[in-house]
Amino acid sequence: MSVTVTDLTKLYGNQRAVDGISFQARSGEVLGFLGPNGAGKTTTMKILTCYLSQSSGTAEVCGHPVATESLAVRRLVGYLPEHNPLYKDMYVREYLTFAAQANGIRGSRARIADLIDMTGLGREAHKPIGALSKGYRQRVGLAQAMLHDPQVLILDEPTSGLDPNQLAEIRTLIKRIGQEKTVILSTHIMQEVQALCDRVVIIDRGKIVADDPIERLQRRLSGDSSVLVQFDRPVPEAELLKISGVASVTSGKIPHSYRLLLRGEADPRADVFRFAVARGLVLLGMVKEELSVEEVFRALTAAG
């Protein structure tokens, strides 16, 4: 495992900002690290990047404990914080050259050229950072975080301020990086989670409340799933109940539509198609319904 967190706790006086959490992040995956404001996300990321020390428990990056081998961990981790600290009076290429020199990176000219191209900064490389839009500043921060070719990339709100075209480009970049490295991504944009993440860890009030692939998380929370179907004319609900795996039937909001509640893992869509053919019905639509990541997040982190 690239990142292993075990019983990690961080105390501020009597407040437990992080309360005995454990999780792992693997090489070759993008892990979504989610939670409401004040849940403990940023504190955890700062511990993993050696900006804060834990009160108890352990955290390791590629086998190196963050508490005792911070220099080794820093060489392995790239970090883009939520509030991206940049020298706004410096030019883009100048700033990346300065950051490379500060980190003792050899052959930095070629590396900087690759990163400018990779992050789409080519047209902006001659400008001072203070003249860039927020989206392009995010790109500069991402390029700086990747300068030393880290094994683990920790990104706190990396797509904040990006327009739809920029979003698509950065998504593609993060997905490509995630195929080779470990990426831990924190964001409040649920569409980004569904588009980018292989697995999701949700933290609430310092404790982990979920650690699952997105699909399994949705199934676990929703329990029995459902299929919404629409025909060209009314169908007796008693007939639909005869389809294998259907537990109950309710009328939908649009004409001649029905919501079929399913038992467990049943997927009756092929049987619904055969049902329509056998009765000469036109099947106008059929979709299996799942909770969105936003609905899952709200259900798991609602104040109790």
PDB file of C-alpha atoms in Angstrom:
ATOM      1  CA  MET A   1       0.000   0.000   0.000  1.00  0.00           C
ATOM      2  CA  SER A   2       1.267   3.487  -0.820  1.00  0.00           C
ATOM      3  CA  VAL A   3      -0.542   5.145   2.104  1.00  0.00           C
ATOM      4  CA  THR A   4      -1.558   3.357   5.300  1.00  0.00           C
ATOM      5  CA  VAL A   5      -3.346   5.138   8.152  1.00  0.00           C
ATOM      6  CA  THR A   6      -3.965   3.217  11.393  1.00  0.00           C
ATOM      7  CA  ASP A   7      -5.922   4.508  14.423  1.00  0.00           C
ATOM      8  CA  LEU A   8      -4.887   8.073  13.586  1.00  0.00           C
ATOM      9  CA  THR A   9      -5.960  10.709  16.112  1.00  0.00           C
ATOM     10  CA  LYS A  10      -5.367  14.447  16.320  1.00  0.00           C
ATOM     11  CA  LEU A  11      -6.375  16.401  19.420  1.00  0.00           C
ATOM     12  CA  TYR A  12      -6.738  20.152  19.828  1.00  0.00           C
ATOM     13  CA  GLY A  13      -7.227  20.446  23.566  1.00  0.00           C
ATOM     14  CA  ASN A  14     -10.329  18.365  24.291  1.00  0.00           C
ATOM     15  CA  GLN A  15     -11.486  18.409  20.669  1.00  0.00           C
ATOM     16  CA  ARG A  16     -10.834  15.321  18.535  1.00  0.00           C
ATOM     17  CA  ALA A  17     -10.338  16.732  15.040  1.00  0.00           C
ATOM     18  CA  VAL A  18      -9.422  13.216  13.854  1.00  0.00           C
ATOM     19  CA  ASP A  19     -10.715  10.331  15.948  1.00  0.00           C
ATOM     20  CA  GLY A  20      -8.966   6.983  15.494  1.00  0.00           C
ATOM     21  CA  ILE A  21      -9.353   6.637  11.717  1.00  0.00           C
ATOM     22  CA  SER A  22      -7.858   3.849   9.582  1.00  0.00           C
ATOM     23  CA  PHE A  23      -7.745   3.526   5.792  1.00  0.00           C
ATOM     24  CA  GLN A  24      -5.406   2.646   2.936  1.00  0.00           C
ATOM     25  CA  ALA A  25      -4.721   4.187  -0.471  1.00  0.00           C
ATOM     26  CA  ARG A  26      -3.282   1.941  -3.156  1.00  0.00           C
ATOM     27  CA  SER A  27      -0.968   2.610  -6.056  1.00  0.00           C
ATOM     28  CA  GLY A  28      -2.874   2.961  -9.316  1.00  0.00           C
ATOM     29  CA  GLU A  29      -6.092   4.346  -7.824  1.00  0.00           C
ATOM     30  CA  VAL A  30      -7.731   7.707  -7.248  1.00  0.00           C
ATOM     31  CA  LEU A  31      -9.149   7.799  -3.724  1.00  0.00           C
ATOM     32  CA  GLY A  32     -11.865  10.338  -2.978  1.00  0.00           C
ATOM     33  CA  PHE A  33     -11.477  11.689   0.578  1.00  0.00           C
ATOM     34  CA  LEU A  34     -14.754  13.412   1.415  1.00  0.00           C
ATOM     35  CA  GLY A  35     -16.456  15.050   4.341  1.00  0.00           C
ATOM     36  CA  PRO A  36     -18.306  18.216   5.388  1.00  0.00           C
ATOM     37  CA  ASN A  37     -16.422  21.282   6.569  1.00  0.00           C
ATOM     38  CA  GLY A  38     -14.734  20.591   9.905  1.00  0.00           C
ATOM     39  CA  ALA A  39     -14.870  16.813   9.459  1.00  0.00           C
ATOM     40  CA  GLY A  40     -11.087  16.309   9.715  1.00  0.00           C
ATOM     41  CA  LYS A  41     -10.122  15.996   6.030  1.00  0.00           C
ATOM     42  CA  THR A  42      -7.576  18.796   5.860  1.00  0.00           C
ATOM     43  CA  THR A  43      -6.092  17.837   9.228  1.00  0.00           C
ATOM     44  CA  THR A  44      -5.557  14.282   7.977  1.00  0.00           C
ATOM     45  CA  MET A  45      -3.971  15.494   4.734  1.00  0.00           C
ATOM     46  CA  LYS A  46      -1.653  17.828   6.646  1.00  0.00           C
ATOM     47  CA  ILE A  47      -0.533  14.906   8.817  1.00  0.00           C
ATOM     48  CA  LEU A  48       0.140  12.781   5.719  1.00  0.00           C
ATOM     49  CA  THR A  49       2.214  15.604   4.223  1.00  0.00           C
ATOM     50  CA  CYS A  50       4.135  16.244   7.480  1.00  0.00           C
ATOM     51  CA  TYR A  51       2.696  19.711   8.084  1.00  0.00           C
ATOM     52  CA  LEU A  52       1.117  18.513  11.353  1.00  0.00           C
ATOM     53  CA  SER A  53       2.015  15.795  13.826  1.00  0.00           C
ATOM     54  CA  GLN A  54      -0.551  13.280  15.016  1.00  0.00           C
ATOM     55  CA  SER A  55      -1.536  12.876  18.666  1.00  0.00           C
ATOM     56  CA  SER A  56      -1.600   9.078  18.388  1.00  0.00           C
ATOM     57  CA  GLY A  57      -1.830   6.298  15.838  1.00  0.00           C
ATOM     58  CA  THR A  58       0.350   5.898  12.746  1.00  0.00           C
ATOM     59  CA  ALA A  59       0.486   7.054   9.140  1.00  0.00           C
ATOM     60  CA  GLU A  60       2.916   5.678   6.566  1.00  0.00           C
ATOM     61  CA  VAL A  61       3.720   6.671   2.994  1.00  0.00           C
ATOM     62  CA  CYS A  62       5.352   3.909   0.936  1.00  0.00           C
ATOM     63  CA  GLY A  63       6.470   2.278   4.194  1.00  0.00           C
ATOM     64  CA  HIS A  64       7.925   5.462   5.740  1.00  0.00           C
ATOM     65  CA  PRO A  65       6.293   6.669   9.005  1.00  0.00           C
ATOM     66  CA  VAL A  66       5.379  10.345   8.747  1.00  0.00           C
ATOM     67  CA  ALA A  67       6.261  10.897  12.410  1.00  0.00           C
ATOM     68  CA  THR A  68       9.895   9.735  12.203  1.00  0.00           C
ATOM     69  CA  GLU A  69      10.860   9.874   8.505  1.00  0.00           C
ATOM     70  CA  SER A  70       9.367  13.155   7.382  1.00  0.00           C
ATOM     71  CA  LEU A  71      12.115  13.972   4.855  1.00  0.00           C
ATOM     72  CA  ALA A  72      11.629  10.653   3.073  1.00  0.00           C
ATOM     73  CA  VAL A  73       7.864  11.188   3.062  1.00  0.00           C
ATOM     74  CA  ARG A  74       8.181  14.699   1.635  1.00  0.00           C
ATOM     75  CA  ARG A  75      10.254  13.345  -1.254  1.00  0.00           C
ATOM     76  CA  LEU A  76       7.467  10.883  -2.059  1.00  0.00           C
ATOM     77  CA  VAL A  77       4.451  13.199  -1.720  1.00  0.00           C
ATOM     78  CA  GLY A  78       3.164  16.027  -3.876  1.00  0.00           C
ATOM     79  CA  TYR A  79       0.614  18.290  -2.165  1.00  0.00           C
ATOM     80  CA  LEU A  80      -1.795  20.859  -3.580  1.00  0.00           C
ATOM     81  CA  PRO A  81      -3.505  22.561  -0.600  1.00  0.00           C
ATOM     82  CA  GLU A  82      -6.945  24.136  -0.852  1.00  0.00           C
ATOM     83  CA  HIS A  83      -5.531  27.650  -0.478  1.00  0.00           C
ATOM     84  CA  ASN A  84      -2.791  27.445  -3.067  1.00  0.00           C
ATOM     85  CA  PRO A  85       0.250  29.418  -1.770  1.00  0.00           C
ATOM     86  CA  LEU A  86       1.985  31.038  -4.750  1.00  0.00           C
ATOM     87  CA  TYR A  87       4.384  33.941  -5.233  1.00  0.00           C
ATOM     88  CA  LYS A  88       2.079  36.089  -7.337  1.00  0.00           C
ATOM     89  CA  ASP A  89       4.776  38.534  -8.444  1.00  0.00           C
ATOM     90  CA  MET A  90       6.767  35.736 -10.084  1.00  0.00           C
ATOM     91  CA  TYR A  91       6.231  34.524 -13.643  1.00  0.00           C
ATOM     92  CA  VAL A  92       4.938  30.974 -14.145  1.00  0.00           C
ATOM     93  CA  ARG A  93       8.135  29.488 -15.551  1.00  0.00           C
ATOM     94  CA  GLU A  94      10.247  31.512 -13.115  1.00  0.00           C
ATOM     95  CA  TYR A  95       8.227  30.228 -10.155  1.00  0.00           C
ATOM     96  CA  LEU A  96       8.474  26.585 -11.249  1.00  0.00           C
ATOM     97  CA  THR A  97      12.236  27.003 -11.783  1.00  0.00           C
ATOM     98  CA  PHE A  98      12.559  28.486  -8.292  1.00  0.00           C
ATOM     99  CA  ALA A  99      10.527  25.619  -6.777  1.00  0.00           C
ATOM    100  CA  ALA A 100      12.655  23.045  -8.617  1.00  0.00           C
ATOM    101  CA  GLN A 101      15.884  24.629  -7.378  1.00  0.00           C
ATOM    102  CA  ALA A 102      14.540  24.806  -3.806  1.00  0.00           C
ATOM    103  CA  ASN A 103      13.832  21.070  -3.983  1.00  0.00           C
ATOM    104  CA  GLY A 104      17.200  20.202  -5.536  1.00  0.00           C
ATOM    105  CA  ILE A 105      15.614  18.778  -8.707  1.00  0.00           C
ATOM    106  CA  ARG A 106      18.137  18.046 -11.463  1.00  0.00           C
ATOM    107  CA  GLY A 107      17.267  18.424 -15.140  1.00  0.00           C
ATOM    108  CA  SER A 108      14.464  20.756 -14.111  1.00  0.00           C
ATOM    109  CA  ARG A 109      14.248  22.633 -17.439  1.00  0.00           C
ATOM    110  CA  ALA A 110      12.949  19.588 -19.321  1.00  0.00           C
ATOM    111  CA  ARG A 111      10.705  18.605 -16.415  1.00  0.00           C
ATOM    112  CA  ILE A 112       9.192  22.104 -16.216  1.00  0.00           C
ATOM    113  CA  ALA A 113       8.574  22.134 -19.972  1.00  0.00           C
ATOM    114  CA  ASP A 114       6.786  18.762 -19.705  1.00  0.00           C
ATOM    115  CA  LEU A 115       4.619  19.948 -16.800  1.00  0.00           C
ATOM    116  CA  ILE A 116       3.708  23.224 -18.497  1.00  0.00           C
ATOM    117  CA  ASP A 117       2.547  21.222 -21.493  1.00  0.00           C
ATOM    118  CA  MET A 118       0.828  18.580 -19.329  1.00  0.00           C
ATOM    119  CA  THR A 119      -1.164  21.114 -17.295  1.00  0.00           C
ATOM    120  CA  GLY A 120      -2.063  23.340 -20.251  1.00  0.00           C
ATOM    121  CA  LEU A 121      -0.054  26.341 -19.063  1.00  0.00           C
ATOM    122  CA  GLY A 122       1.737  26.979 -22.347  1.00  0.00           C
ATOM    123  CA  ARG A 123      -0.120  30.174 -23.241  1.00  0.00           C
ATOM    124  CA  GLU A 124       0.220  31.538 -19.707  1.00  0.00           C
ATOM    125  CA  ALA A 125       3.849  30.615 -18.964  1.00  0.00           C
ATOM    126  CA  HIS A 126       5.094  34.136 -19.793  1.00  0.00           C
ATOM    127  CA  LYS A 127       2.652  35.849 -17.413  1.00  0.00           C
ATOM    128  CA  PRO A 128       3.061  36.766 -13.732  1.00  0.00           C
ATOM    129  CA  ILE A 129       1.061  34.418 -11.512  1.00  0.00           C
ATOM    130  CA  GLY A 130      -0.900  37.352 -10.080  1.00  0.00           C
ATOM    131  CA  ALA A 131      -2.318  38.053 -13.560  1.00  0.00           C
ATOM    132  CA  LEU A 132      -3.732  34.528 -13.944  1.00  0.00           C
ATOM    133  CA  SER A 133      -7.311  33.432 -13.322  1.00  0.00           C
ATOM    134  CA  LYS A 134      -7.994  31.215 -10.322  1.00  0.00           C
ATOM    135  CA  GLY A 135      -8.224  28.189 -12.605  1.00  0.00           C
ATOM    136  CA  TYR A 136      -4.780  28.775 -14.063  1.00  0.00           C
ATOM    137  CA  ARG A 137      -3.326  29.365 -10.604  1.00  0.00           C
ATOM    138  CA  GLN A 138      -4.653  25.929  -9.699  1.00  0.00           C
ATOM    139  CA  ARG A 139      -2.757  24.535 -12.676  1.00  0.00           C
ATOM    140  CA  VAL A 140       0.452  26.217 -11.498  1.00  0.00           C
ATOM    141  CA  GLY A 141      -0.031  24.674  -8.047  1.00  0.00           C
ATOM    142  CA  LEU A 142      -0.645  21.252  -9.607  1.00  0.00           C
ATOM    143  CA  ALA A 143       2.498  21.568 -11.736  1.00  0.00           C
ATOM    144  CA  GLN A 144       4.515  22.557  -8.670  1.00  0.00           C
ATOM    145  CA  ALA A 145       3.133  19.597  -6.693  1.00  0.00           C
ATOM    146  CA  MET A 146       4.279  17.209  -9.441  1.00  0.00           C
ATOM    147  CA  LEU A 147       7.733  18.732 -10.054  1.00  0.00           C
ATOM    148  CA  HIS A 148       9.614  16.005  -8.191  1.00  0.00           C
ATOM    149  CA  ASP A 149       7.568  13.190  -9.785  1.00  0.00           C
ATOM    150  CA  PRO A 150       6.036  12.035  -6.466  1.00  0.00           C
ATOM    151  CA  GLN A 151       4.632   8.546  -5.887  1.00  0.00           C
ATOM    152  CA  VAL A 152       1.677   9.977  -3.952  1.00  0.00           C
ATOM    153  CA  LEU A 153      -0.284  13.067  -4.975  1.00  0.00           C
ATOM    154  CA  ILE A 154      -2.605  14.680  -2.408  1.00  0.00           C
ATOM    155  CA  LEU A 155      -5.000  17.210  -3.924  1.00  0.00           C
ATOM    156  CA  ASP A 156      -7.286  19.431  -1.844  1.00  0.00           C
ATOM    157  CA  GLU A 157     -10.007  20.949  -4.083  1.00  0.00           C
ATOM    158  CA  PRO A 158      -7.856  20.773  -7.265  1.00  0.00           C
ATOM    159  CA  THR A 159     -10.670  21.749  -9.655  1.00  0.00           C
ATOM    160  CA  SER A 160     -11.844  24.809  -7.746  1.00  0.00           C
ATOM    161  CA  GLY A 161     -12.367  27.761 -10.076  1.00  0.00           C
ATOM    162  CA  LEU A 162     -12.012  25.841 -13.348  1.00  0.00           C
ATOM    163  CA  ASP A 163     -14.400  26.376 -16.254  1.00  0.00           C
ATOM    164  CA  PRO A 164     -16.018  23.321 -17.956  1.00  0.00           C
ATOM    165  CA  ASN A 165     -13.271  23.011 -20.597  1.00  0.00           C
ATOM    166  CA  GLN A 166     -10.530  23.264 -17.979  1.00  0.00           C
ATOM    167  CA  LEU A 167     -12.368  20.741 -15.814  1.00  0.00           C
ATOM    168  CA  ALA A 168     -12.320  18.174 -18.597  1.00  0.00           C
ATOM    169  CA  GLU A 169      -8.580  18.687 -19.166  1.00  0.00           C
ATOM    170  CA  ILE A 170      -7.648  18.423 -15.474  1.00  0.00           C
ATOM    171  CA  ARG A 171      -9.908  15.379 -15.031  1.00  0.00           C
ATOM    172  CA  THR A 172      -8.080  13.642 -17.861  1.00  0.00           C
ATOM    173  CA  LEU A 173      -4.730  14.561 -16.318  1.00  0.00           C
ATOM    174  CA  ILE A 174      -5.670  13.314 -12.841  1.00  0.00           C
ATOM    175  CA  LYS A 175      -7.064  10.052 -14.255  1.00  0.00           C
ATOM    176  CA  ARG A 176      -3.839   9.508 -16.189  1.00  0.00           C
ATOM    177  CA  ILE A 177      -1.704  10.192 -13.119  1.00  0.00           C
ATOM    178  CA  GLY A 178      -3.923   7.868 -11.062  1.00  0.00           C
ATOM    179  CA  GLN A 179      -3.132   4.927 -13.343  1.00  0.00           C
ATOM    180  CA  GLU A 180       0.503   4.959 -12.205  1.00  0.00           C
ATOM    181  CA  LYS A 181       0.533   6.681  -8.830  1.00  0.00           C
ATOM    182  CA  THR A 182      -1.581   7.054  -5.717  1.00  0.00           C
ATOM    183  CA  VAL A 183      -3.902  10.060  -5.821  1.00  0.00           C
ATOM    184  CA  ILE A 184      -5.882  11.219  -2.778  1.00  0.00           C
ATOM    185  CA  LEU A 185      -8.479  13.747  -3.886  1.00  0.00           C
ATOM    186  CA  SER A 186     -10.566  15.927  -1.585  1.00  0.00           C
ATOM    187  CA  THR A 187     -13.417  17.897  -3.137  1.00  0.00           C
ATOM    188  CA  HIS A 188     -16.925  19.196  -2.470  1.00  0.00           C
ATOM    189  CA  ILE A 189     -17.898  18.758  -6.117  1.00  0.00           C
ATOM    190  CA  MET A 190     -19.692  15.433  -6.221  1.00  0.00           C
ATOM    191  CA  GLN A 191     -19.580  15.225 -10.023  1.00  0.00           C
ATOM    192  CA  GLU A 192     -15.794  15.195  -9.746  1.00  0.00           C
ATOM    193  CA  VAL A 193     -15.956  12.240  -7.378  1.00  0.00           C
ATOM    194  CA  GLN A 194     -18.069  10.205  -9.792  1.00  0.00           C
ATOM    195  CA  ALA A 195     -15.905  11.201 -12.757  1.00  0.00           C
ATOM    196  CA  LEU A 196     -12.513  10.611 -11.143  1.00  0.00           C
ATOM    197  CA  CYS A 197     -12.539   8.334  -8.114  1.00  0.00           C
ATOM    198  CA  ASP A 198     -12.149   4.566  -7.947  1.00  0.00           C
ATOM    199  CA  ARG A 199     -12.942   4.447  -4.228  1.00  0.00           C
ATOM    200  CA  VAL A 200     -14.375   6.835  -1.640  1.00  0.00           C
ATOM    201  CA  VAL A 201     -13.576   7.378   2.039  1.00  0.00           C
ATOM    202  CA  ILE A 202     -16.076   9.623   3.829  1.00  0.00           C
ATOM    203  CA  ILE A 203     -15.142  11.196   7.165  1.00  0.00           C
ATOM    204  CA  ASP A 204     -17.615  12.944   9.470  1.00  0.00           C
ATOM    205  CA  ARG A 205     -16.847  14.553  12.833  1.00  0.00           C
ATOM    206  CA  GLY A 206     -13.425  12.948  12.884  1.00  0.00           C
ATOM    207  CA  LYS A 207     -14.601   9.381  12.187  1.00  0.00           C
ATOM    208  CA  ILE A 208     -14.769   7.381   8.974  1.00  0.00           C
ATOM    209  CA  VAL A 209     -18.372   6.577   8.073  1.00  0.00           C
ATOM    210  CA  ALA A 210     -17.740   4.876   4.708  1.00  0.00           C
ATOM    211  CA  ASP A 211     -14.866   3.260   2.796  1.00  0.00           C
ATOM    212  CA  ASP A 212     -16.086   1.649  -0.428  1.00  0.00           C
ATOM    213  CA  PRO A 213     -15.939   1.713  -4.207  1.00  0.00           C
ATOM    214  CA  ILE A 214     -18.614   4.141  -5.381  1.00  0.00           C
ATOM    215  CA  GLU A 215     -20.883   1.431  -6.818  1.00  0.00           C
ATOM    216  CA  ARG A 216     -20.815  -0.661  -3.634  1.00  0.00           C
ATOM    217  CA  LEU A 217     -21.411   2.413  -1.492  1.00  0.00           C
ATOM    218  CA  GLN A 218     -24.497   3.315  -3.490  1.00  0.00           C
ATOM    219  CA  ARG A 219     -25.885  -0.233  -3.250  1.00  0.00           C
ATOM    220  CA  ARG A 220     -25.143  -0.531   0.460  1.00  0.00           C
ATOM    221  CA  LEU A 221     -26.971   2.665   1.304  1.00  0.00           C
ATOM    222  CA  SER A 222     -29.911   2.262  -1.009  1.00  0.00           C
ATOM    223  CA  GLY A 223     -30.523  -1.383  -0.096  1.00  0.00           C
ATOM    224  CA  ASP A 224     -32.958  -2.730  -2.688  1.00  0.00           C
ATOM    225  CA  SER A 225     -32.527  -0.916  -5.996  1.00  0.00           C
ATOM    226  CA  SER A 226     -35.218  -0.121  -8.535  1.00  0.00           C
ATOM    227  CA  VAL A 227     -35.855   0.041 -12.264  1.00  0.00           C
ATOM    228  CA  LEU A 228     -38.022   2.732 -13.852  1.00  0.00           C
ATOM    229  CA  VAL A 229     -39.834   1.523 -16.988  1.00  0.00           C
ATOM    230  CA  GLN A 230     -42.252   3.210 -19.400  1.00  0.00           C
ATOM    231  CA  PHE A 231     -44.535   1.524 -21.934  1.00  0.00           C
ATOM    232  CA  ASP A 232     -46.739   2.897 -24.693  1.00  0.00           C
ATOM    233  CA  ARG A 233     -49.924   1.991 -22.818  1.00  0.00           C
ATOM    234  CA  PRO A 234     -51.058   1.028 -19.291  1.00  0.00           C
ATOM    235  CA  VAL A 235     -50.008  -2.324 -17.841  1.00  0.00           C
ATOM    236  CA  PRO A 236     -51.676  -3.967 -14.810  1.00  0.00           C
ATOM    237  CA  GLU A 237     -49.288  -3.778 -11.855  1.00  0.00           C
ATOM    238  CA  ALA A 238     -50.184  -7.367 -10.962  1.00  0.00           C
ATOM    239  CA  GLU A 239     -48.664  -8.462 -14.279  1.00  0.00           C
ATOM    240  CA  LEU A 240     -45.424  -6.613 -13.592  1.00  0.00           C
ATOM    241  CA  LEU A 241     -45.163  -8.332 -10.200  1.00  0.00           C
ATOM    242  CA  LYS A 242     -44.793 -11.658 -12.032  1.00  0.00           C
ATOM    243  CA  ILE A 243     -41.404 -10.592 -13.421  1.00  0.00           C
ATOM    244  CA  SER A 244     -38.601 -12.422 -11.614  1.00  0.00           C
ATOM    245  CA  GLY A 245     -36.842 -10.304  -8.950  1.00  0.00           C
ATOM    246  CA  VAL A 246     -39.576  -7.643  -8.669  1.00  0.00           C
ATOM    247  CA  ALA A 247     -40.677  -7.115  -5.061  1.00  0.00           C
ATOM    248  CA  SER A 248     -43.224  -4.323  -5.555  1.00  0.00           C
ATOM    249  CA  VAL A 249     -44.555  -1.947  -8.197  1.00  0.00           C
ATOM    250  CA  THR A 250     -45.584   1.711  -7.958  1.00  0.00           C
ATOM    251  CA  SER A 251     -46.795   4.084 -10.647  1.00  0.00           C
ATOM    252  CA  GLY A 252     -44.316   6.621 -11.959  1.00  0.00           C
ATOM    253  CA  LYS A 253     -44.888  10.345 -12.526  1.00  0.00           C
ATOM    254  CA  ILE A 254     -44.916  10.152 -16.323  1.00  0.00           C
ATOM    255  CA  PRO A 255     -47.730   8.363 -18.235  1.00  0.00           C
ATOM    256  CA  HIS A 256     -47.596   4.565 -18.338  1.00  0.00           C
ATOM    257  CA  SER A 257     -44.411   4.422 -16.235  1.00  0.00           C
ATOM    258  CA  TYR A 258     -43.741   2.115 -13.284  1.00  0.00           C
ATOM    259  CA  ARG A 259     -41.036   1.854 -10.656  1.00  0.00           C
ATOM    260  CA  LEU A 260     -40.080  -1.770 -10.007  1.00  0.00           C
ATOM    261  CA  LEU A 261     -38.494  -2.277  -6.574  1.00  0.00           C
ATOM    262  CA  LEU A 262     -36.046  -5.173  -6.779  1.00  0.00           C
ATOM    263  CA  ARG A 263     -34.994  -7.862  -4.342  1.00  0.00           C
ATOM    264  CA  GLY A 264     -31.303  -7.704  -3.396  1.00  0.00           C
ATOM    265  CA  GLU A 265     -29.016  -7.931  -6.428  1.00  0.00           C
ATOM    266  CA  ALA A 266     -31.760  -8.832  -8.931  1.00  0.00           C
ATOM    267  CA  ASP A 267     -31.580  -7.175 -12.367  1.00  0.00           C
ATOM    268  CA  PRO A 268     -34.792  -7.932 -14.305  1.00  0.00           C
ATOM    269  CA  ARG A 269     -34.151  -5.671 -17.326  1.00  0.00           C
ATOM    270  CA  ALA A 270     -33.828  -8.567 -19.779  1.00  0.00           C
ATOM    271  CA  ASP A 271     -37.029 -10.094 -18.367  1.00  0.00           C
ATOM    272  CA  VAL A 272     -38.813  -6.723 -18.687  1.00  0.00           C
ATOM    273  CA  PHE A 273     -37.826  -6.590 -22.357  1.00  0.00           C
ATOM    274  CA  ARG A 274     -39.139 -10.119 -22.954  1.00  0.00           C
ATOM    275  CA  PHE A 275     -42.306  -9.218 -21.003  1.00  0.00           C
ATOM    276  CA  ALA A 276     -42.935  -6.287 -23.358  1.00  0.00           C
ATOM    277  CA  VAL A 277     -42.278  -8.340 -26.504  1.00  0.00           C
ATOM    278  CA  ALA A 278     -44.599 -11.151 -25.383  1.00  0.00           C
ATOM    279  CA  ARG A 279     -47.480  -8.698 -24.849  1.00  0.00           C
ATOM    280  CA  GLY A 280     -46.881  -6.518 -27.893  1.00  0.00           C
ATOM    281  CA  LEU A 281     -45.911  -3.519 -25.772  1.00  0.00           C
ATOM    282  CA  VAL A 282     -43.560  -0.776 -26.924  1.00  0.00           C
ATOM    283  CA  LEU A 283     -40.879  -0.231 -24.278  1.00  0.00           C
ATOM    284  CA  LEU A 284     -40.288   3.526 -24.346  1.00  0.00           C
ATOM    285  CA  GLY A 285     -37.682   3.652 -21.603  1.00  0.00           C
ATOM    286  CA  MET A 286     -35.949   1.622 -18.920  1.00  0.00           C
ATOM    287  CA  VAL A 287     -33.283   2.752 -16.454  1.00  0.00           C
ATOM    288  CA  LYS A 288     -31.860   1.223 -13.292  1.00  0.00           C
ATOM    289  CA  GLU A 289     -31.919   3.837 -10.554  1.00  0.00           C
ATOM    290  CA  GLU A 290     -29.082   4.391  -8.079  1.00  0.00           C
ATOM    291  CA  LEU A 291     -28.355   7.024  -5.477  1.00  0.00           C
ATOM    292  CA  SER A 292     -26.017   9.760  -6.656  1.00  0.00           C
ATOM    293  CA  VAL A 293     -22.768  10.294  -4.742  1.00  0.00           C
ATOM    294  CA  GLU A 294     -24.242  13.565  -3.457  1.00  0.00           C
ATOM    295  CA  GLU A 295     -27.258  11.709  -2.017  1.00  0.00           C
ATOM    296  CA  VAL A 296     -24.949   9.126  -0.414  1.00  0.00           C
ATOM    297  CA  PHE A 297     -22.780  11.884   1.056  1.00  0.00           C
ATOM    298  CA  ARG A 298     -25.770  13.744   2.499  1.00  0.00           C
ATOM    299  CA  ALA A 299     -27.238  10.574   3.993  1.00  0.00           C
ATOM    300  CA  LEU A 300     -23.978   9.575   5.700  1.00  0.00           C
ATOM    301  CA  THR A 301     -23.008  13.009   7.019  1.00  0.00           C
ATOM    302  CA  ALA A 302     -26.391  14.431   8.020  1.00  0.00           C
ATOM    303  CA  ALA A 303     -26.288  15.911  11.497  1.00  0.00           C
ATOM    304  CA  GLY A 304     -27.681  13.476  13.989  1.00  0.00           C
TER     305      GLY A 304
END
